[in-house]
Amino acid sequence: MNFVRSLCVFITFLSCIVISVHGQAAARPGPGSGTRIGFYSTTCPNAETIVRNAVTAGFSSNPRIAPGILRMHFHDCFVQGCDGSILITGTNTERTAVPNLNLRGFEVIDNAKTQLEAACPGVVSCADILALAARDSVVLTRGTSWPVPTGRRDGRVSLASNANNLPGPGDSVAVQQQKFSDVRLSTRELVVLVGGHTIGQAGCGAFRNRLYNSTTGPADPTIDPTLLAQLQTQCPQNGDASVRVDLDTGSGTTFDTSYYNNLGRGRGVLQSDQVLWSDPATRPIVQQLMSPRSTFNAEFARAMVRMSNIGVLTGANGEIRRVCSAIN
């Protein structure tokens, strides 16, 4: 990371955590400033409604923008904090990094920004629009809602090279734990947030190495045989790597706990997902989240509030972009 960012947790954010230039976190007392519920209640009282309507319109045209926006917010927060830097276009920006090439929903954020600039010029940040849109995307796919603290400001730096530490589809649990720990998220929050894959998709290239025999061994034996046959049909060995497949087979458009049930049956599509069941550090959490008394929705909401305040810029830091795809 190029400079220090504060990570303010929970809604009152009376204390902060600082992310260092190497991505490690260290405690430090905060000044009491940060994001809060209702930040725009007087300066732009219809802000959340405008964003919600823009997301709803985009979802009506293409329901797949919901997981796209949720993933976009995740990728934004894990790279230099939740500062809207994922939205900036140009050579060697975060959007050009390999993990971000298939992100979708940018036009929805741009549409919301255009409407907000007409209603409240220079007030609502692109980072806040993305955080609100992620929440609204979950709601539109029958998931839970939650109050989103706002007051983020937009970053001025967006570099593809900073996206190298994003969680990947082949990561072990240990690697995932380290990446989440680097932004002060726990193992439980890891398992809960990855549950967003209940509405996610992945290109065949992200998991095809699990499907076929190779010089290093046979197809991944942990995959349910029925799912293996299905995925081999959808993703032929020499087929198009960009063909997209639901990560929650059988319930890919509904925000629910079936993703965890699939892991318990060997039906995780990504290796990084299925290892959450095979690893003893995460399996008990998966079992709790797939139970009839699952607290997944409530935990997901809390974890999203935590994640959406990684490295936020507030006060006089950053800027309020006039257009989300370019710094002022």
Short mmCIF file of C-alpha atoms in Angstrom, two decimals:
data_model
loop_
_atom_site.label_atom_id
_atom_site.label_comp_id
_atom_site.label_asym_id
_atom_site.label_seq_id
_atom_site.Cartn_x
_atom_site.Cartn_y
_atom_site.Cartn_z
CA MET A 1 0.00 0.00 0.00
CA ASN A 2 1.22 3.47 -0.86
CA PHE A 3 0.14 5.27 2.27
CA VAL A 4 -1.47 4.69 5.62
CA ARG A 5 -5.20 4.15 5.76
CA SER A 6 -7.45 3.93 8.80
CA LEU A 7 -9.78 1.03 9.32
CA CYS A 8 -12.66 2.07 11.57
CA VAL A 9 -14.78 -0.73 12.93
CA PHE A 10 -18.46 -0.89 13.87
CA ILE A 11 -20.85 2.01 13.63
CA THR A 12 -19.56 4.58 16.10
CA PHE A 13 -15.95 3.96 15.04
CA LEU A 14 -14.47 5.46 18.19
CA SER A 15 -11.18 3.72 17.59
CA CYS A 16 -9.33 2.81 14.45
CA ILE A 17 -6.83 0.30 13.14
CA VAL A 18 -4.09 1.41 10.78
CA ILE A 19 -3.01 -0.55 7.72
CA SER A 20 0.69 -0.02 7.12
CA VAL A 21 2.44 0.35 3.78
CA HIS A 22 3.07 -3.39 3.83
CA GLY A 23 -0.56 -4.32 4.42
CA GLN A 24 -0.11 -5.28 8.05
CA ALA A 25 -2.41 -3.88 10.73
CA ALA A 26 -1.50 -2.22 13.99
CA ALA A 27 -3.73 -0.67 16.63
CA ARG A 28 -3.78 3.08 17.09
CA PRO A 29 -6.28 5.38 18.79
CA GLY A 30 -8.49 7.21 16.32
CA PRO A 31 -9.82 10.77 16.40
CA GLY A 32 -13.45 9.65 16.48
CA SER A 33 -14.07 10.54 12.84
CA GLY A 34 -15.16 7.93 10.33
CA THR A 35 -18.20 6.51 8.63
CA ARG A 36 -21.59 6.57 10.28
CA ILE A 37 -25.21 5.69 9.60
CA GLY A 38 -27.10 8.56 7.95
CA PHE A 39 -24.02 10.52 6.90
CA TYR A 40 -25.98 12.11 4.03
CA SER A 41 -29.23 12.67 5.92
CA THR A 42 -28.98 16.44 5.55
CA THR A 43 -26.56 16.95 2.66
CA CYS A 44 -28.22 14.48 0.27
CA PRO A 45 -31.23 12.87 1.98
CA ASN A 46 -32.27 10.82 -1.06
CA ALA A 47 -28.81 9.36 -1.67
CA GLU A 48 -29.62 5.79 -0.63
CA THR A 49 -32.90 5.81 -2.56
CA ILE A 50 -31.15 7.02 -5.72
CA VAL A 51 -28.54 4.27 -5.43
CA ARG A 52 -31.17 1.63 -4.69
CA ASN A 53 -33.23 2.64 -7.70
CA ALA A 54 -30.18 2.53 -9.98
CA VAL A 55 -29.25 -0.96 -8.76
CA THR A 56 -32.85 -2.15 -9.11
CA ALA A 57 -32.99 -0.86 -12.69
CA GLY A 58 -29.71 -2.58 -13.55
CA PHE A 59 -30.83 -5.79 -11.89
CA SER A 60 -34.08 -5.75 -13.88
CA SER A 61 -32.07 -5.62 -17.10
CA ASN A 62 -29.46 -8.16 -16.00
CA PRO A 63 -29.77 -10.00 -12.67
CA ARG A 64 -26.11 -11.02 -12.90
CA ILE A 65 -25.02 -7.52 -11.99
CA ALA A 66 -25.92 -8.33 -8.36
CA PRO A 67 -23.03 -10.75 -7.72
CA GLY A 68 -20.86 -8.54 -9.92
CA ILE A 69 -21.35 -5.49 -7.73
CA LEU A 70 -20.89 -7.50 -4.53
CA ARG A 71 -17.62 -8.90 -5.84
CA MET A 72 -16.53 -5.46 -7.05
CA HIS A 73 -16.98 -4.04 -3.55
CA PHE A 74 -15.00 -6.93 -2.07
CA HIS A 75 -12.16 -6.40 -4.55
CA ASP A 76 -12.18 -2.66 -3.90
CA CYS A 77 -11.88 -3.08 -0.14
CA PHE A 78 -9.06 -5.64 -0.27
CA VAL A 79 -6.85 -3.33 -2.34
CA GLN A 80 -5.88 -0.16 -0.47
CA GLY A 81 -9.19 -0.12 1.38
CA CYS A 82 -12.75 0.79 0.39
CA ASP A 83 -11.93 3.92 -1.59
CA GLY A 84 -13.59 3.31 -4.95
CA SER A 85 -10.21 2.85 -6.67
CA ILE A 86 -11.56 -0.24 -8.48
CA LEU A 87 -13.82 2.10 -10.49
CA ILE A 88 -11.04 4.14 -12.10
CA THR A 89 -10.31 3.40 -15.76
CA GLY A 90 -6.98 3.71 -17.55
CA THR A 91 -3.74 1.89 -18.28
CA ASN A 92 -2.49 -0.23 -15.38
CA THR A 93 -5.38 0.64 -13.06
CA GLU A 94 -6.90 -1.95 -10.72
CA ARG A 95 -9.59 -2.71 -13.29
CA THR A 96 -6.90 -4.07 -15.63
CA ALA A 97 -5.54 -6.58 -13.08
CA VAL A 98 -6.28 -10.20 -13.98
CA PRO A 99 -8.61 -10.88 -10.98
CA ASN A 100 -10.73 -7.86 -11.99
CA LEU A 101 -11.08 -8.42 -15.73
CA ASN A 102 -14.48 -10.10 -15.41
CA LEU A 103 -16.02 -7.68 -12.91
CA ARG A 104 -19.41 -6.36 -13.95
CA GLY A 105 -21.83 -3.67 -12.86
CA PHE A 106 -19.69 -0.59 -13.47
CA GLU A 107 -22.47 0.97 -15.54
CA VAL A 108 -24.83 0.74 -12.55
CA ILE A 109 -22.41 2.67 -10.34
CA ASP A 110 -21.91 5.25 -13.09
CA ASN A 111 -25.68 5.64 -13.50
CA ALA A 112 -26.15 6.18 -9.77
CA LYS A 113 -23.33 8.73 -9.72
CA THR A 114 -24.83 10.68 -12.62
CA GLN A 115 -28.15 10.93 -10.80
CA LEU A 116 -26.50 11.87 -7.51
CA GLU A 117 -24.44 14.60 -9.14
CA ALA A 118 -27.66 16.05 -10.56
CA ALA A 119 -29.36 15.94 -7.15
CA CYS A 120 -26.42 16.74 -4.83
CA PRO A 121 -23.32 17.85 -6.75
CA GLY A 122 -20.01 16.95 -5.17
CA VAL A 123 -21.49 15.30 -2.08
CA VAL A 124 -21.72 11.50 -2.37
CA SER A 125 -18.53 9.52 -2.95
CA CYS A 126 -18.16 6.69 -5.42
CA ALA A 127 -16.83 4.52 -2.58
CA ASP A 128 -20.11 5.00 -0.70
CA ILE A 129 -22.17 4.32 -3.82
CA LEU A 130 -20.39 0.98 -4.21
CA ALA A 131 -20.89 0.05 -0.55
CA LEU A 132 -24.60 0.86 -0.75
CA ALA A 133 -24.99 -0.92 -4.08
CA ALA A 134 -23.40 -4.08 -2.67
CA ARG A 135 -25.98 -4.14 0.12
CA ASP A 136 -28.81 -3.52 -2.34
CA SER A 137 -27.55 -6.34 -4.58
CA VAL A 138 -27.82 -8.80 -1.70
CA VAL A 139 -31.36 -7.63 -0.94
CA LEU A 140 -32.43 -8.02 -4.58
CA THR A 141 -31.29 -11.66 -4.51
CA ARG A 142 -33.46 -12.36 -1.42
CA GLY A 143 -30.73 -11.81 1.11
CA THR A 144 -30.70 -9.71 4.22
CA SER A 145 -30.48 -5.94 4.48
CA TRP A 146 -28.40 -3.89 6.89
CA PRO A 147 -27.67 -0.23 7.67
CA VAL A 148 -24.58 0.84 5.71
CA PRO A 149 -22.33 3.38 7.45
CA THR A 150 -21.35 6.08 4.94
CA GLY A 151 -18.91 8.97 4.80
CA ARG A 152 -16.12 7.37 2.78
CA ARG A 153 -14.14 9.53 0.40
CA ASP A 154 -12.61 8.45 -2.89
CA GLY A 155 -8.99 7.49 -3.38
CA ARG A 156 -6.71 9.00 -6.00
CA VAL A 157 -4.50 5.95 -6.60
CA SER A 158 -5.42 2.87 -8.64
CA LEU A 159 -2.64 0.47 -9.65
CA ALA A 160 -2.99 -3.03 -11.08
CA SER A 161 0.13 -4.07 -9.17
CA ASN A 162 -1.67 -3.46 -5.87
CA ALA A 163 -4.23 -6.16 -6.73
CA ASN A 164 -1.73 -9.02 -6.43
CA ASN A 165 -2.88 -10.01 -2.94
CA LEU A 166 -6.56 -10.54 -3.73
CA PRO A 167 -7.86 -13.95 -2.60
CA GLY A 168 -7.64 -16.43 -5.48
CA PRO A 169 -9.59 -19.51 -6.60
CA GLY A 170 -6.76 -21.89 -5.79
CA ASP A 171 -5.87 -20.53 -2.36
CA SER A 172 -5.53 -22.90 0.57
CA VAL A 173 -7.29 -22.08 3.83
CA ALA A 174 -3.96 -20.94 5.31
CA VAL A 175 -3.40 -18.51 2.44
CA GLN A 176 -6.96 -17.21 2.69
CA GLN A 177 -6.59 -16.77 6.44
CA GLN A 178 -3.44 -14.71 5.97
CA LYS A 179 -5.03 -12.46 3.35
CA PHE A 180 -8.04 -11.81 5.57
CA SER A 181 -5.88 -11.38 8.64
CA ASP A 182 -3.86 -8.73 6.80
CA VAL A 183 -7.01 -6.56 6.76
CA ARG A 184 -8.02 -7.54 10.30
CA LEU A 185 -10.78 -9.96 9.38
CA SER A 186 -11.09 -13.22 11.30
CA THR A 187 -11.30 -16.80 10.05
CA ARG A 188 -15.02 -16.82 10.84
CA GLU A 189 -15.51 -13.62 8.87
CA LEU A 190 -13.60 -15.24 6.02
CA VAL A 191 -16.02 -18.17 5.88
CA VAL A 192 -19.04 -15.88 6.24
CA LEU A 193 -17.97 -13.40 3.56
CA VAL A 194 -17.02 -16.13 1.09
CA GLY A 195 -20.65 -17.21 1.51
CA GLY A 196 -21.37 -14.39 -0.92
CA HIS A 197 -20.46 -16.98 -3.55
CA THR A 198 -24.03 -18.22 -3.11
CA ILE A 199 -24.88 -15.80 -5.95
CA GLY A 200 -21.47 -15.86 -7.62
CA GLN A 201 -20.10 -17.27 -10.85
CA ALA A 202 -16.63 -18.15 -12.08
CA GLY A 203 -15.10 -18.70 -15.49
CA CYS A 204 -14.10 -22.24 -16.39
CA GLY A 205 -10.46 -21.21 -16.34
CA ALA A 206 -10.65 -20.62 -12.58
CA PHE A 207 -11.26 -24.30 -11.76
CA ARG A 208 -10.71 -26.42 -14.88
CA ASN A 209 -7.50 -27.80 -13.39
CA ARG A 210 -9.74 -29.72 -10.95
CA LEU A 211 -11.72 -31.44 -13.70
CA TYR A 212 -9.24 -33.39 -15.82
CA ASN A 213 -6.32 -35.78 -15.49
CA SER A 214 -2.94 -34.17 -16.00
CA THR A 215 0.73 -35.01 -15.73
CA THR A 216 0.50 -34.15 -12.03
CA GLY A 217 -2.44 -36.41 -11.23
CA PRO A 218 -6.11 -37.26 -11.79
CA ALA A 219 -9.13 -35.03 -11.55
CA ASP A 220 -9.73 -33.68 -8.04
CA PRO A 221 -11.17 -36.66 -6.10
CA THR A 222 -12.98 -34.38 -3.65
CA ILE A 223 -15.50 -33.28 -6.32
CA ASP A 224 -18.88 -35.00 -6.20
CA PRO A 225 -18.99 -37.31 -9.29
CA THR A 226 -22.31 -35.90 -10.48
CA LEU A 227 -21.01 -32.35 -10.27
CA LEU A 228 -17.76 -33.40 -11.96
CA ALA A 229 -19.67 -34.71 -14.97
CA GLN A 230 -21.79 -31.55 -15.08
CA LEU A 231 -18.76 -29.26 -14.94
CA GLN A 232 -16.91 -31.27 -17.58
CA THR A 233 -19.90 -30.74 -19.88
CA GLN A 234 -19.99 -27.03 -19.16
CA CYS A 235 -16.21 -26.65 -19.32
CA PRO A 236 -14.65 -28.96 -21.94
CA GLN A 237 -10.92 -29.55 -21.50
CA ASN A 238 -9.95 -27.31 -24.42
CA GLY A 239 -13.04 -25.11 -24.33
CA ASP A 240 -13.60 -21.42 -23.69
CA ALA A 241 -12.06 -20.50 -20.32
CA SER A 242 -14.39 -17.51 -19.98
CA VAL A 243 -17.64 -19.53 -19.91
CA ARG A 244 -19.22 -18.79 -16.54
CA VAL A 245 -20.64 -21.33 -14.09
CA ASP A 246 -22.67 -20.84 -10.90
CA LEU A 247 -20.62 -21.32 -7.74
CA ASP A 248 -23.73 -22.43 -5.83
CA THR A 249 -25.07 -25.17 -8.08
CA GLY A 250 -28.84 -25.43 -7.95
CA SER A 251 -29.36 -22.06 -6.24
CA GLY A 252 -27.08 -19.63 -8.02
CA THR A 253 -29.45 -16.67 -8.12
CA THR A 254 -30.72 -16.74 -4.53
CA PHE A 255 -28.77 -15.46 -1.53
CA ASP A 256 -29.08 -18.40 0.88
CA THR A 257 -27.13 -21.06 2.78
CA SER A 258 -27.19 -23.73 0.07
CA TYR A 259 -23.61 -22.76 -0.81
CA TYR A 260 -22.48 -24.23 2.51
CA ASN A 261 -24.62 -27.35 2.07
CA ASN A 262 -22.96 -27.88 -1.29
CA LEU A 263 -19.52 -27.76 0.31
CA GLY A 264 -20.59 -30.53 2.67
CA ARG A 265 -21.52 -32.68 -0.34
CA GLY A 266 -18.30 -32.10 -2.28
CA ARG A 267 -20.06 -29.69 -4.63
CA GLY A 268 -17.84 -26.65 -4.19
CA VAL A 269 -16.79 -25.41 -7.62
CA LEU A 270 -13.66 -23.48 -6.67
CA GLN A 271 -10.83 -25.22 -4.86
CA SER A 272 -10.66 -22.29 -2.44
CA ASP A 273 -14.30 -22.93 -1.55
CA GLN A 274 -14.17 -26.71 -1.18
CA VAL A 275 -11.13 -26.58 1.12
CA LEU A 276 -13.29 -24.71 3.65
CA TRP A 277 -14.98 -28.09 4.23
CA SER A 278 -11.86 -30.25 4.21
CA ASP A 279 -9.78 -28.04 6.52
CA PRO A 280 -10.41 -28.57 10.27
CA ALA A 281 -9.92 -24.85 10.92
CA THR A 282 -12.98 -23.89 8.87
CA ARG A 283 -15.18 -26.99 8.65
CA PRO A 284 -16.94 -26.39 12.01
CA ILE A 285 -17.87 -22.87 10.87
CA VAL A 286 -19.30 -24.21 7.61
CA GLN A 287 -21.30 -26.78 9.59
CA GLN A 288 -22.76 -24.05 11.80
CA LEU A 289 -23.69 -21.87 8.84
CA MET A 290 -25.41 -24.74 7.01
CA SER A 291 -27.48 -25.80 10.03
CA PRO A 292 -31.26 -25.22 10.31
CA ARG A 293 -30.54 -22.53 12.91
CA SER A 294 -27.95 -20.83 10.77
CA THR A 295 -27.12 -17.23 11.65
CA PHE A 296 -25.59 -16.64 8.22
CA ASN A 297 -27.67 -13.60 7.26
CA ALA A 298 -26.99 -11.73 10.49
CA GLU A 299 -23.31 -12.66 10.44
CA PHE A 300 -22.95 -11.69 6.81
CA ALA A 301 -24.40 -8.24 7.54
CA ARG A 302 -21.99 -7.69 10.43
CA ALA A 303 -19.02 -8.91 8.41
CA MET A 304 -19.94 -6.64 5.52
CA VAL A 305 -19.98 -3.61 7.82
CA ARG A 306 -16.54 -4.61 9.06
CA MET A 307 -15.17 -5.24 5.58
CA SER A 308 -16.67 -2.07 4.11
CA ASN A 309 -14.66 0.00 6.58
CA ILE A 310 -11.25 -1.37 5.69
CA GLY A 311 -8.87 1.51 5.06
CA VAL A 312 -11.58 4.13 4.56
CA LEU A 313 -10.66 7.70 3.72
CA THR A 314 -12.69 10.26 5.66
CA GLY A 315 -12.65 13.92 6.61
CA ALA A 316 -10.21 15.87 4.42
CA ASN A 317 -8.54 12.76 2.98
CA GLY A 318 -9.17 11.74 -0.60
CA GLU A 319 -11.82 13.47 -2.69
CA ILE A 320 -15.40 13.25 -3.92
CA ARG A 321 -15.04 12.31 -7.57
CA ARG A 322 -17.29 14.01 -10.08
CA VAL A 323 -17.12 10.90 -12.27
CA CYS A 324 -16.40 7.53 -10.71
CA SER A 325 -14.11 6.35 -13.49
CA ALA A 326 -11.60 9.22 -13.14
CA ILE A 327 -9.94 11.23 -10.42
CA ASN A 328 -10.84 14.93 -10.36
#
